[in-house]
Structure formats: C-alpha cells, structure tokens
C-alpha cells in the first residue's frame, strides 16, 4: 500500500471511530468468506464489519483519543464492527454469531467512549433493544393504561442500566491516565503523514 493510501486509510478509520456510537474488536482467524458474509447480514444496518491492519488502526485510535481503550486489543488478525445503529442489537448479533461460529472471538470494544470487556459486551447483549421496548409499549397501550404505564417505565430503565454500567466503568477508571491526544477529523494532517512515515520506516505492516 502506497504511503498516500495509508494516510487516507488512517484518516477514514479515525473518522469512523469518531462518528460511531461504538466499536467492537474481534479476532476472525479461521472464518470463511461465506461466514463473513453471514455475519455482515446478521448485523444488518446496526453495524459494519471490516478487517483492519493493526499498525494503521493503532494510529487511528491514537488520533481518536482511544489508544488506552483499544490499543492493547490490536494484536493478531483484527476486525472491527463499527456500530452505526442500535448498540444493543449490534452486541446481540455479534454474540449470537460468535456462539455459532467459535472462530470469531470478541476481544473488547468501546461504547460512548468507555472501554468494554467481552463480558460487558455479553451483558449489553442481554438488554432489550429499543425497538422491542417500543413494541411492548404499543401493545400495552392497547391492553390498558396500567400496563402501558408499567411498560413505559421499563423503557428508561433499560437505558438506565446501560448508562449506569458505563458510568461505573468511568468511575473505576478515573484514576487511570487520560487517553493521549484529542479526537481529530477525517482529513489527513501532518501528524498522520508523519506517523505513517515512521511506521513505514520501522517495519512492514503486519496483522
């Protein structure tokens, strides 16, 4: 890959980290092309799933201010699910696919700027999706006002569980050093060019 292409790739990855509601890293060693296609179909509009180069992605997570959260996960064959829709639905899709296809190993991720372990992503997948809660509310409203009120209360409760988990995560990590750098936009800059040049000089890109 030419240096200009690497600079553009880093800028695109940085923009995707900045614009996504979440990102989940996974190891895909052993997945077939057909299984990749199946996974992408299962995620639907909730997320995109792409194989990435570790060296370029490390530059991107540093520029997005996520080096502490994601840098240590970028080892071995890496792929990233960038969540563009419902985070809960995306987590369900990845969890269910991984159960049926052990070759996909979820390594962790970040949601709303907070790091998530594989176990936490598993718990996130156990929450009801926004669509399910709204459907429950609609059904309850047809049944009775009392049932509607109870279901209405469950809607913020589900989101509160997620918010509480993320807040607890942040408080637990409050003593850790802040992530280096600040988020940058998608346009390549001098720092990106210099970082790619340094990477080229050090070694050839490896997964």
Short mmCIF file of C-alpha atoms in Angstrom, two decimals:
data_model
loop_
_atom_site.label_atom_id
_atom_site.label_comp_id
_atom_site.label_asym_id
_atom_site.label_seq_id
_atom_site.Cartn_x
_atom_site.Cartn_y
_atom_site.Cartn_z
CA UNK A 1 0.00 0.00 0.00
CA UNK A 2 1.43 3.41 -1.01
CA UNK A 3 2.04 5.99 1.70
CA UNK A 4 -0.73 8.28 0.44
CA UNK A 5 -3.18 5.36 0.63
CA UNK A 6 -2.09 4.61 4.19
CA UNK A 7 -2.61 8.24 5.20
CA UNK A 8 -6.11 8.16 3.69
CA UNK A 9 -6.87 4.83 5.42
CA UNK A 10 -5.84 6.22 8.82
CA UNK A 11 -7.99 9.32 8.27
CA UNK A 12 -11.00 7.18 7.31
CA UNK A 13 -10.61 4.92 10.35
CA UNK A 14 -10.25 7.92 12.64
CA UNK A 15 -13.46 9.41 11.25
CA UNK A 16 -15.30 6.12 11.76
CA UNK A 17 -14.17 5.89 15.39
CA UNK A 18 -15.30 9.48 15.97
CA UNK A 19 -18.69 9.12 14.26
CA UNK A 20 -19.72 5.64 15.51
CA UNK A 21 -21.69 5.09 18.70
CA UNK A 22 -19.50 2.09 19.46
CA UNK A 23 -16.77 -0.17 18.09
CA UNK A 24 -16.16 -3.85 18.87
CA UNK A 25 -12.85 -5.54 18.06
CA UNK A 26 -12.74 -9.23 17.20
CA UNK A 27 -10.30 -11.87 16.03
CA UNK A 28 -11.54 -13.62 12.92
CA UNK A 29 -8.87 -16.29 12.35
CA UNK A 30 -10.49 -19.27 10.60
CA UNK A 31 -13.67 -17.57 9.36
CA UNK A 32 -14.56 -18.35 5.76
CA UNK A 33 -15.71 -15.84 3.17
CA UNK A 34 -19.22 -17.26 3.47
CA UNK A 35 -19.17 -16.80 7.25
CA UNK A 36 -18.01 -13.20 6.86
CA UNK A 37 -20.97 -12.57 4.56
CA UNK A 38 -23.33 -14.23 7.04
CA UNK A 39 -22.02 -12.06 9.88
CA UNK A 40 -22.46 -8.86 7.88
CA UNK A 41 -26.03 -9.90 7.02
CA UNK A 42 -26.79 -10.63 10.67
CA UNK A 43 -25.62 -7.17 11.71
CA UNK A 44 -27.79 -5.53 9.07
CA UNK A 45 -27.99 -1.76 9.49
CA UNK A 46 -26.76 -1.88 13.07
CA UNK A 47 -23.04 -2.11 12.26
CA UNK A 48 -20.41 -2.62 9.57
CA UNK A 49 -17.74 -5.29 9.96
CA UNK A 50 -14.32 -4.83 8.37
CA UNK A 51 -10.87 -6.42 8.55
CA UNK A 52 -8.23 -3.85 9.53
CA UNK A 53 -4.45 -3.55 9.65
CA UNK A 54 -3.20 -3.24 13.21
CA UNK A 55 -0.46 -0.70 12.51
CA UNK A 56 -2.77 1.73 10.74
CA UNK A 57 -5.58 1.20 13.24
CA UNK A 58 -3.25 1.98 16.15
CA UNK A 59 -2.53 5.33 14.53
CA UNK A 60 -6.26 5.93 14.08
CA UNK A 61 -7.23 5.07 17.66
CA UNK A 62 -4.50 7.39 18.93
CA UNK A 63 -5.88 10.25 16.83
CA UNK A 64 -9.42 9.45 18.01
CA UNK A 65 -8.28 9.59 21.66
CA UNK A 66 -8.96 5.86 22.20
CA UNK A 67 -5.42 4.49 22.46
CA UNK A 68 -5.84 3.43 26.11
CA UNK A 69 -9.19 1.77 25.44
CA UNK A 70 -8.38 -0.08 22.21
CA UNK A 71 -4.63 -0.02 21.53
CA UNK A 72 -3.92 -3.15 23.58
CA UNK A 73 -6.55 -5.15 21.68
CA UNK A 74 -4.88 -4.69 18.30
CA UNK A 75 -2.90 -7.92 18.15
CA UNK A 76 -3.31 -10.84 15.78
CA UNK A 77 -5.85 -10.85 12.93
CA UNK A 78 -8.18 -7.94 13.73
CA UNK A 79 -11.61 -6.89 12.51
CA UNK A 80 -13.85 -4.12 13.81
CA UNK A 81 -17.61 -3.78 13.99
CA UNK A 82 -18.37 -0.06 13.82
CA UNK A 83 -21.83 0.40 15.35
CA UNK A 84 -23.99 2.81 13.38
CA UNK A 85 -27.40 1.77 14.73
CA UNK A 86 -28.67 0.23 17.98
CA UNK A 87 -25.67 -0.72 20.15
CA UNK A 88 -27.67 -3.42 21.94
CA UNK A 89 -28.80 -5.03 18.67
CA UNK A 90 -25.24 -4.99 17.33
CA UNK A 91 -23.98 -6.65 20.52
CA UNK A 92 -26.68 -9.33 20.20
CA UNK A 93 -25.72 -10.00 16.59
CA UNK A 94 -22.03 -10.39 17.40
CA UNK A 95 -22.69 -12.53 20.48
CA UNK A 96 -25.09 -14.88 18.70
CA UNK A 97 -22.80 -15.26 15.69
CA UNK A 98 -19.80 -15.97 17.94
CA UNK A 99 -21.77 -18.70 19.75
CA UNK A 100 -22.41 -20.49 16.46
CA UNK A 101 -19.00 -19.69 14.97
CA UNK A 102 -16.26 -20.03 17.60
CA UNK A 103 -13.68 -18.75 15.11
CA UNK A 104 -14.99 -15.24 15.85
CA UNK A 105 -13.53 -14.15 19.18
CA UNK A 106 -14.74 -10.83 20.63
CA UNK A 107 -11.77 -9.07 22.23
CA UNK A 108 -13.49 -6.00 23.61
CA UNK A 109 -14.55 -2.59 22.43
CA UNK A 110 -15.73 0.86 23.30
CA UNK A 111 -19.23 2.31 23.73
CA UNK A 112 -19.80 6.02 24.18
CA UNK A 113 -16.06 6.47 24.75
CA UNK A 114 -15.95 3.86 27.52
CA UNK A 115 -13.99 0.61 27.17
CA UNK A 116 -15.96 -2.63 27.31
CA UNK A 117 -14.64 -6.10 28.09
CA UNK A 118 -16.03 -9.19 26.29
CA UNK A 119 -18.10 -9.98 29.40
CA UNK A 120 -19.56 -6.47 29.44
CA UNK A 121 -20.46 -6.71 25.77
CA UNK A 122 -22.18 -10.00 26.58
CA UNK A 123 -24.23 -8.29 29.31
CA UNK A 124 -25.05 -5.45 26.93
CA UNK A 125 -26.45 -8.01 24.50
CA UNK A 126 -28.84 -9.24 27.21
CA UNK A 127 -30.68 -5.89 27.30
CA UNK A 128 -33.88 -5.41 25.34
CA UNK A 129 -33.47 -3.39 22.15
CA UNK A 130 -35.18 -0.03 21.74
CA UNK A 131 -37.47 -1.49 19.06
CA UNK A 132 -38.60 -4.33 21.35
CA UNK A 133 -39.38 -1.94 24.20
CA UNK A 134 -41.37 0.36 21.93
CA UNK A 135 -43.31 -2.63 20.57
CA UNK A 136 -44.05 -3.73 24.14
CA UNK A 137 -45.25 -0.22 24.94
CA UNK A 138 -47.54 -0.13 21.91
CA UNK A 139 -49.06 -3.48 22.87
CA UNK A 140 -49.55 -2.43 26.48
CA UNK A 141 -51.28 0.78 25.43
CA UNK A 142 -53.83 -1.27 23.53
CA UNK A 143 -54.38 -3.52 26.54
CA UNK A 144 -54.78 -1.00 29.35
CA UNK A 145 -53.39 2.23 30.68
CA UNK A 146 -51.98 0.41 33.73
CA UNK A 147 -49.98 -1.99 31.59
CA UNK A 148 -48.85 0.89 29.40
CA UNK A 149 -47.52 2.77 32.40
CA UNK A 150 -45.56 -0.27 33.58
CA UNK A 151 -44.04 -0.85 30.16
CA UNK A 152 -43.33 2.85 29.72
CA UNK A 153 -41.29 2.70 32.92
CA UNK A 154 -39.21 -0.17 31.52
CA UNK A 155 -38.04 1.92 28.57
CA UNK A 156 -35.85 4.35 30.55
CA UNK A 157 -34.95 1.57 32.98
CA UNK A 158 -33.21 -0.42 30.26
CA UNK A 159 -31.26 2.63 29.13
CA UNK A 160 -30.52 3.47 32.76
CA UNK A 161 -28.89 0.06 33.18
CA UNK A 162 -26.61 0.75 30.26
CA UNK A 163 -25.88 4.30 31.45
CA UNK A 164 -25.15 3.04 34.97
CA UNK A 165 -22.77 0.40 33.66
CA UNK A 166 -20.91 2.96 31.58
CA UNK A 167 -20.79 5.43 34.50
CA UNK A 168 -19.43 2.76 36.85
CA UNK A 169 -16.80 1.96 34.25
CA UNK A 170 -15.77 5.60 34.01
CA UNK A 171 -15.58 6.00 37.81
CA UNK A 172 -13.50 2.82 38.11
CA UNK A 173 -11.06 4.15 35.55
CA UNK A 174 -10.98 7.70 36.94
CA UNK A 175 -7.53 7.18 38.42
CA UNK A 176 -6.05 5.92 35.15
CA UNK A 177 -4.11 8.31 32.88
CA UNK A 178 -6.29 10.03 30.32
CA UNK A 179 -6.09 8.81 26.70
CA UNK A 180 -3.38 10.62 24.80
CA UNK A 181 -4.36 13.10 22.14
CA UNK A 182 -7.71 14.56 21.18
CA UNK A 183 -10.15 13.38 18.51
CA UNK A 184 -9.30 14.63 15.07
CA UNK A 185 -11.40 14.92 11.93
CA UNK A 186 -11.27 12.68 8.88
CA UNK A 187 -8.96 14.89 6.83
CA UNK A 188 -5.32 13.71 6.75
CA UNK A 189 -2.95 16.06 8.56
CA UNK A 190 0.78 16.45 9.00
CA UNK A 191 0.75 14.30 12.16
CA UNK A 192 -0.93 11.46 10.27
CA UNK A 193 1.61 11.66 7.44
CA UNK A 194 4.49 11.72 9.90
CA UNK A 195 3.06 8.78 11.88
CA UNK A 196 2.61 6.69 8.74
CA UNK A 197 6.10 7.57 7.59
CA UNK A 198 7.51 6.48 10.95
CA UNK A 199 5.55 3.23 10.73
CA UNK A 200 6.92 2.56 7.24
CA UNK A 201 10.45 3.20 8.41
CA UNK A 202 10.10 0.88 11.41
CA UNK A 203 8.57 -2.18 9.73
CA UNK A 204 6.23 -3.52 7.07
CA UNK A 205 2.55 -3.60 8.12
CA UNK A 206 1.70 -6.82 9.92
CA UNK A 207 -1.60 -8.13 11.17
#
